[in-house]
C-alpha positions as YAML, in Angstrom:
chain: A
units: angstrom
residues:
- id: 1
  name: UNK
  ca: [-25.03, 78.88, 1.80]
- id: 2
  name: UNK
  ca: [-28.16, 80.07, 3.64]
- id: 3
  name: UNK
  ca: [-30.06, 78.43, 1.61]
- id: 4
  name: UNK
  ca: [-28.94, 75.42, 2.28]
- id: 5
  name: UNK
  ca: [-29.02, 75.47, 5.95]
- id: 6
  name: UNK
  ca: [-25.74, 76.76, 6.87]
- id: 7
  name: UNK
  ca: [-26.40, 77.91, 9.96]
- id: 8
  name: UNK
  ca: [-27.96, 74.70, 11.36]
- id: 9
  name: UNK
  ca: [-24.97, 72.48, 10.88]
- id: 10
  name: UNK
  ca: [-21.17, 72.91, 12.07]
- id: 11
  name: UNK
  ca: [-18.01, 71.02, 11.27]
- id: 12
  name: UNK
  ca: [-15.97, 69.35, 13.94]
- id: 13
  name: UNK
  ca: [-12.53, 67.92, 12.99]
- id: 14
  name: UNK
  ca: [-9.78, 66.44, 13.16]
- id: 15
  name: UNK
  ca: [-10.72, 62.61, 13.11]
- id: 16
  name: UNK
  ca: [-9.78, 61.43, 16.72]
- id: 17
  name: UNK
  ca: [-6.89, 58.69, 17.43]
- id: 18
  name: UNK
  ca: [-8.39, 55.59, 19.44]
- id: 19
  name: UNK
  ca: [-6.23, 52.65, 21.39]
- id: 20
  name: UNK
  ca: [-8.39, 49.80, 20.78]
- id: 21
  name: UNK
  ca: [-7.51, 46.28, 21.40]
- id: 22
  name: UNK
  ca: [-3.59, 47.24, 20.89]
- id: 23
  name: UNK
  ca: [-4.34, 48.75, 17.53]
- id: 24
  name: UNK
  ca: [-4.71, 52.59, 16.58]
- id: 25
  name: UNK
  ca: [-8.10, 53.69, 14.64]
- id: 26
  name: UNK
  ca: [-8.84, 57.13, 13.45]
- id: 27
  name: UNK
  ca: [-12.55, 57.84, 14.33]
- id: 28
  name: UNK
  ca: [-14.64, 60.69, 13.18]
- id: 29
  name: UNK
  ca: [-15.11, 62.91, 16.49]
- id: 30
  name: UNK
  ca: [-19.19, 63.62, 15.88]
- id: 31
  name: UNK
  ca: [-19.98, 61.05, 18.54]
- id: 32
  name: UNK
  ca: [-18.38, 62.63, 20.94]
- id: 33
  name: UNK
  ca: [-19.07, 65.97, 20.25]
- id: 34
  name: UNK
  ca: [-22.45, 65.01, 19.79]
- id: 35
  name: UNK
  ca: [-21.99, 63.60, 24.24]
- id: 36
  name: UNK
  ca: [-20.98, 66.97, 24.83]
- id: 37
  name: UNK
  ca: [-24.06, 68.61, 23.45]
- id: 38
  name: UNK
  ca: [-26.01, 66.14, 25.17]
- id: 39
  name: UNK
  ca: [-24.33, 66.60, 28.52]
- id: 40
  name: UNK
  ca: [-24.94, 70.15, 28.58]
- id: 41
  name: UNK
  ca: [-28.68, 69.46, 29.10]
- id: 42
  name: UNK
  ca: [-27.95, 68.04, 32.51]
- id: 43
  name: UNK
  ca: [-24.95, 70.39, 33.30]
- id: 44
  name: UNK
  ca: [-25.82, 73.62, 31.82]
- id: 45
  name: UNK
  ca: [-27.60, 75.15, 29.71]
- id: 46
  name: UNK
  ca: [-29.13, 74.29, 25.92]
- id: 47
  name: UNK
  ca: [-27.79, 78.01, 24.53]
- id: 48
  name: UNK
  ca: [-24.06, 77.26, 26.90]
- id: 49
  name: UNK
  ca: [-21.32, 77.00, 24.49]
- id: 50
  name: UNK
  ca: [-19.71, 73.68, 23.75]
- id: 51
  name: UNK
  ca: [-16.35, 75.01, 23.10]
- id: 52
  name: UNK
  ca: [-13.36, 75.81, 25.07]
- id: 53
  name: UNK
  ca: [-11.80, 73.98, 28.53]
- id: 54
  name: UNK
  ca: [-15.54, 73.84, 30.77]
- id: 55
  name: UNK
  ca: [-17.35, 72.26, 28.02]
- id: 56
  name: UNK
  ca: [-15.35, 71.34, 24.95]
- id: 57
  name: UNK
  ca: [-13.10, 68.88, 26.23]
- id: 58
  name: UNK
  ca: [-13.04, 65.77, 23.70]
- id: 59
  name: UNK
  ca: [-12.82, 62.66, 26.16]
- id: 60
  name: UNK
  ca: [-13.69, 59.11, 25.85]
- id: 61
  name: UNK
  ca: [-12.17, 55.73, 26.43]
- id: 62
  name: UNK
  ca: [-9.32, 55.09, 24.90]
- id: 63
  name: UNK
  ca: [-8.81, 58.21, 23.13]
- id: 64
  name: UNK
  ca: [-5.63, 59.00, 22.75]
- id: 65
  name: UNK
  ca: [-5.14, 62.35, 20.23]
- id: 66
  name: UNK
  ca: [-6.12, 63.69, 17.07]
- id: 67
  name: UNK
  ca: [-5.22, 62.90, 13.88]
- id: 68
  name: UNK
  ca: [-3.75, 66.32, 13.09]
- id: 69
  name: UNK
  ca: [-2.61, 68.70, 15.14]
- id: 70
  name: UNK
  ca: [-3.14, 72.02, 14.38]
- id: 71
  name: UNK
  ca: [-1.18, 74.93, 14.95]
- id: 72
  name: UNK
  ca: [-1.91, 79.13, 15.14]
- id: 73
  name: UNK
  ca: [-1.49, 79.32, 11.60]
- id: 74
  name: UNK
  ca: [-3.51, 76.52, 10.56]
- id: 75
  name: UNK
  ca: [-6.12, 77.77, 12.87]
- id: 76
  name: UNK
  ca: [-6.04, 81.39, 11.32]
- id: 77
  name: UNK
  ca: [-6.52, 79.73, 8.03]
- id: 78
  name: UNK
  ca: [-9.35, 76.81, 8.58]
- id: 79
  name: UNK
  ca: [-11.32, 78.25, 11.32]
- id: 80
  name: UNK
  ca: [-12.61, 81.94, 9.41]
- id: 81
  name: UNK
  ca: [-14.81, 78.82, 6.86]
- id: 82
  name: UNK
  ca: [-16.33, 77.60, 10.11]
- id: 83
  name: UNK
  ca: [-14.25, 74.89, 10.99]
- id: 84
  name: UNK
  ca: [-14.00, 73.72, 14.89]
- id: 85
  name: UNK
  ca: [-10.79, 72.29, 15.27]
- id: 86
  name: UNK
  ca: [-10.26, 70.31, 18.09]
- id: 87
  name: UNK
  ca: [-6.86, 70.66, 19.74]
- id: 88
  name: UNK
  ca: [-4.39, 69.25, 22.50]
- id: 89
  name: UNK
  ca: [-4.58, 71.79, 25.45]
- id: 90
  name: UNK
  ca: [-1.87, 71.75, 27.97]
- id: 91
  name: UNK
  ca: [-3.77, 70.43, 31.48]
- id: 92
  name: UNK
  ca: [-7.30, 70.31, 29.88]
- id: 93
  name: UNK
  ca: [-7.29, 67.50, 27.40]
- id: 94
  name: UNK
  ca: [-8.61, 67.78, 23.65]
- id: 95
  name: UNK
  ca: [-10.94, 70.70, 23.44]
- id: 96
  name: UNK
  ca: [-12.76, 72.41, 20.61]
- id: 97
  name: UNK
  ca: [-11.81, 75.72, 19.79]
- id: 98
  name: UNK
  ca: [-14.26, 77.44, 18.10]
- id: 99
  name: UNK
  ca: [-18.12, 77.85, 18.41]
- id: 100
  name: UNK
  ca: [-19.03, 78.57, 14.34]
- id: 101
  name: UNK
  ca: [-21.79, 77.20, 12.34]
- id: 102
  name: UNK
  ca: [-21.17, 76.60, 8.89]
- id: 103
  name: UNK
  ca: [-22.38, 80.21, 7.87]
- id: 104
  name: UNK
  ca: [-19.61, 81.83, 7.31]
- id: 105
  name: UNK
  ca: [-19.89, 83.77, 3.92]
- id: 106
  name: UNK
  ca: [-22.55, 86.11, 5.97]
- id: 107
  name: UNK
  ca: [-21.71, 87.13, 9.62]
- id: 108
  name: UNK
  ca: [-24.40, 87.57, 11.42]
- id: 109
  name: UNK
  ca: [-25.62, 85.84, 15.33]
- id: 110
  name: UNK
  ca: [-26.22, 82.87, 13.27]
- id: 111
  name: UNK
  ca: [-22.73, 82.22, 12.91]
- id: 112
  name: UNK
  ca: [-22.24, 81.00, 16.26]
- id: 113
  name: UNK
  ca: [-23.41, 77.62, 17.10]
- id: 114
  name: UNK
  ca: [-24.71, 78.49, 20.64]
- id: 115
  name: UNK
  ca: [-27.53, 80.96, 19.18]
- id: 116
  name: UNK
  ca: [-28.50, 78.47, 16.56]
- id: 117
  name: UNK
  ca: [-29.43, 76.24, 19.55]
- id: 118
  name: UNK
  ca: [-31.42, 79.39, 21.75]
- id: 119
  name: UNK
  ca: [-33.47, 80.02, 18.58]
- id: 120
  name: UNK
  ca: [-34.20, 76.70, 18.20]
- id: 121
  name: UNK
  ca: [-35.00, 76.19, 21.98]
- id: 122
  name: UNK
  ca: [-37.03, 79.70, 21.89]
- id: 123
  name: UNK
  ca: [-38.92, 78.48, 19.03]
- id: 124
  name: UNK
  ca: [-40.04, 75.58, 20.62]
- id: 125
  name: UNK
  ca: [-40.95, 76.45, 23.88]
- id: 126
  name: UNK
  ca: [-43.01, 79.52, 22.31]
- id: 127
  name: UNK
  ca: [-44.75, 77.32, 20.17]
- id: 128
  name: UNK
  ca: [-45.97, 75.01, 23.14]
- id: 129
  name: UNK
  ca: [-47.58, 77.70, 24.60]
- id: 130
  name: UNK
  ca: [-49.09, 79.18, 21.28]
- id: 131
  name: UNK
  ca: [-50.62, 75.41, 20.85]
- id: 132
  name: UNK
  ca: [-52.86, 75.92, 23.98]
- id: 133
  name: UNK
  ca: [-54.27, 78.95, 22.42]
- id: 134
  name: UNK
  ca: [-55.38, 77.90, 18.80]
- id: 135
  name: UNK
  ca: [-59.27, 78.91, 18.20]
- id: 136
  name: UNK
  ca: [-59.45, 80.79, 20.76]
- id: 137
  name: UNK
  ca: [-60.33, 84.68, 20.31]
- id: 138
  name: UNK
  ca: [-57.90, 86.77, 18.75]
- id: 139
  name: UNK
  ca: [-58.73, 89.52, 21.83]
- id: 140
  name: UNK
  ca: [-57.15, 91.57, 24.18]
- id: 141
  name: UNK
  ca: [-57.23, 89.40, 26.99]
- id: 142
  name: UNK
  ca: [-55.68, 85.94, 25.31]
- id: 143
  name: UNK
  ca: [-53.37, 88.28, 23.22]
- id: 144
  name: UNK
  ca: [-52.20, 89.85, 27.23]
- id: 145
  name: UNK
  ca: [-52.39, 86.04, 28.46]
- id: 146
  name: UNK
  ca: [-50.16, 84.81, 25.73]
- id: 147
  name: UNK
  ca: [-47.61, 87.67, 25.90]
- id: 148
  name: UNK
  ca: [-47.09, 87.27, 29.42]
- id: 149
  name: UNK
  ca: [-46.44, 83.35, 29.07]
- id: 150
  name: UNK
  ca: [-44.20, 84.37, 26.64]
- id: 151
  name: UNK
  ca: [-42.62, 87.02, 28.79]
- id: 152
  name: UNK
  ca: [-41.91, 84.80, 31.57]
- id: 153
  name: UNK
  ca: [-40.41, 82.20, 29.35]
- id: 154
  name: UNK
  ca: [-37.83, 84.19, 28.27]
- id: 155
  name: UNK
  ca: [-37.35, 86.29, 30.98]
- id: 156
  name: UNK
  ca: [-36.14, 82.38, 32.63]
- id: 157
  name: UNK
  ca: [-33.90, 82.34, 29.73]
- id: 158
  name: UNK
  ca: [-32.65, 86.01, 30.45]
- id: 159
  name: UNK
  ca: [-31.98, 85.19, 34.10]
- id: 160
  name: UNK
  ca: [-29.76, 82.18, 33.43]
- id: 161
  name: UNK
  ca: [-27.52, 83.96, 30.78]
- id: 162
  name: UNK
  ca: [-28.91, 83.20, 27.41]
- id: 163
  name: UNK
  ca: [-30.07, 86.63, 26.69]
- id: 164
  name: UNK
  ca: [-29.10, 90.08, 27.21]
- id: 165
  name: UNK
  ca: [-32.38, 91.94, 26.72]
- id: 166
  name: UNK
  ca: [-36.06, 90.68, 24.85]
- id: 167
  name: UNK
  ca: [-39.29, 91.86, 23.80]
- id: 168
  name: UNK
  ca: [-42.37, 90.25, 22.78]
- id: 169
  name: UNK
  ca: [-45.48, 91.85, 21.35]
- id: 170
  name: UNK
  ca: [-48.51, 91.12, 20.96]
- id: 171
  name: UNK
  ca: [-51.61, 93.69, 20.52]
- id: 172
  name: UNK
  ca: [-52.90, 95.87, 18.47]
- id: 173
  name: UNK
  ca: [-50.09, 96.89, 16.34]
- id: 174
  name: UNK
  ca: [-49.18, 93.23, 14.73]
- id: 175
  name: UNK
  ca: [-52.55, 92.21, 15.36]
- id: 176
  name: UNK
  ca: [-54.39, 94.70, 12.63]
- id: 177
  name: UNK
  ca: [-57.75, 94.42, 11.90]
- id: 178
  name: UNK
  ca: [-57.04, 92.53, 8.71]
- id: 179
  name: UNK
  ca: [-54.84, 89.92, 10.72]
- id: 180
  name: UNK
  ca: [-58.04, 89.03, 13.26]
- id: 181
  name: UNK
  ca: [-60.29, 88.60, 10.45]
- id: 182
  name: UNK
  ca: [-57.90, 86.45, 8.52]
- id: 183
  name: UNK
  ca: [-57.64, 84.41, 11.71]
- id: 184
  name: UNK
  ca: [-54.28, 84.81, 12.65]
- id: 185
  name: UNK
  ca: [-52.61, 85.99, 15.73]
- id: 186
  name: UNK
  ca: [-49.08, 87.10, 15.62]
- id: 187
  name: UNK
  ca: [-46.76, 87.20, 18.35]
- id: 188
  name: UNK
  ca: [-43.30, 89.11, 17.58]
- id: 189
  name: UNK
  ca: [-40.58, 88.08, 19.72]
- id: 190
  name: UNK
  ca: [-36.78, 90.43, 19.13]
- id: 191
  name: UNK
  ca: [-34.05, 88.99, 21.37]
- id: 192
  name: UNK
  ca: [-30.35, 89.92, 21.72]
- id: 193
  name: UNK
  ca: [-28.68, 86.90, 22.38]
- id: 194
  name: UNK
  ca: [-25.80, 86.87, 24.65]
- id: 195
  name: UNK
  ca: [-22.10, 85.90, 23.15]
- id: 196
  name: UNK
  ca: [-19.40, 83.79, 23.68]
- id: 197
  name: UNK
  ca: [-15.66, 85.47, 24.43]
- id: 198
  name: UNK
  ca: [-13.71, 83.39, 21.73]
- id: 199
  name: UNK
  ca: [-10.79, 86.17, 22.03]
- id: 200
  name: UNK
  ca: [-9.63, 86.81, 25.06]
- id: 201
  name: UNK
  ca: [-7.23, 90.04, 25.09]
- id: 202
  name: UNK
  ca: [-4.76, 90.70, 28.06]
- id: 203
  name: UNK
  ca: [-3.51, 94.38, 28.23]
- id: 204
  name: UNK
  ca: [-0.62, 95.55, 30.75]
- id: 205
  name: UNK
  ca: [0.55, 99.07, 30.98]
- id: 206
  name: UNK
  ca: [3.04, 100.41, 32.56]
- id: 207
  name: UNK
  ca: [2.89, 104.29, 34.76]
- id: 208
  name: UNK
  ca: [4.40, 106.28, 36.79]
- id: 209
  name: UNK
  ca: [4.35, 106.30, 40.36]
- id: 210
  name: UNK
  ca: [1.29, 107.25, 42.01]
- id: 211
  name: UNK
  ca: [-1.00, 107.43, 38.46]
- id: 212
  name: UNK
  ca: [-3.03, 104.82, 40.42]
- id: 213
  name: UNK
  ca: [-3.46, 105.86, 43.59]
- id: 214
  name: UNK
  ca: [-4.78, 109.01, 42.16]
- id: 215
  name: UNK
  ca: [-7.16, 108.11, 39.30]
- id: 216
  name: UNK
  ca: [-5.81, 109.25, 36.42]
- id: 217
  name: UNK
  ca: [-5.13, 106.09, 34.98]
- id: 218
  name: UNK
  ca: [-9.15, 105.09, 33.60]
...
């Protein structure tokens, strides 16, 4: 549940088969999913999305499959409780399939691994520039100052994929009266974070000669 902080944890699985000194061992994958996370830091982005052939393949010495290997209808059935199965993929390796936190029983943006990770990235870097502020006045200067900090943080984030639109405010509106004199400044942030394709959809149709050439077709 929620409450237990579903959405900041995910499940990665099957254990992984490893050729080890001529033996076979079945290893629990979070090490190397955990690489992948990691990697992304250097090679993307901290809100990409470690799932799928670019960044979900499962590699490592001496790896050498999965424990279990799941098909469509074990997918359909394991992966709607938040489950990342990691699967064989013809010319790409091992390579997680899904992108779901372990919030589940509510759909919401927080379902999705990759937004769990922006929030937690947007969190931070907003509260590293809120820490250069504290005691100063709660006026409209610093309040302009800290929006447009904020602003440009985002908007870097924005730029580089991670969001589709944001807003931050700070003024008069969240900052009432009361709020100054309780000494407190607020700054609101709203983001729509940008989402992953985990369904892609191929549709053909078929028309008559000409239906193209003239338009008709959209």
């Amino acid at each position: 549940g929620i409450g237990d902080g579903s959405n900041y944890c995910a499940f990665y699985g099957p254990s992984l088969k490893l050729r080890e000194k001529g033996a076979t061992i079945l290893v629990p994958p979070a090490a190397h999913v955990s690489n992948l996370y990691i990697d992304k830091y250097t090679t993307a982005y901290p809100w990409s999305i470690i799932a799928g052939p670019r960044r979900g393949v499962v590699s490592g010495p001496g790896i050498v499959g999965v424990e279990y290997q799941f098909d469509r209808v074990d997918l359909d059935f394991v992966e709607p409780f938040g489950y990342n199965a990691i699967v064989p993929k013809r010319g790409f390796g091992l390579v997680i399939n899904a992108n779901q936190t372990a919030q589940q029983n509510i759909k919401s943006a927080l379902s999705q691994a990759h937004v769990r990770e922006l929030i937690i990235y947007i969190q931070e870097g907003i509260e590293a520039i809120l820490k250069n502020y504290r005691w100063e006045f709660n006026n409209a200067q610093n309040r302009l100052e800290i929006k447009t900090l904020a602003d440009n943080f985002l908007g870097g984030i924005l730029s580089n994929g991670g969001l589709n639109d944001f807003r931050n405010i700070m003024d008069t509106t969240n900052n009432t009266n009361e709020i100054i004199d309780s000494n407190i400044g607020i700054l609101d942030t709203y983001i729509e974070p940008s989402r992953g394709m985990g369904i892609l959809v191929h549709r053909t149709t078929i028309l008559k000669t000409g239906v193209i050439a003239t338009g008709n077709f959209i």
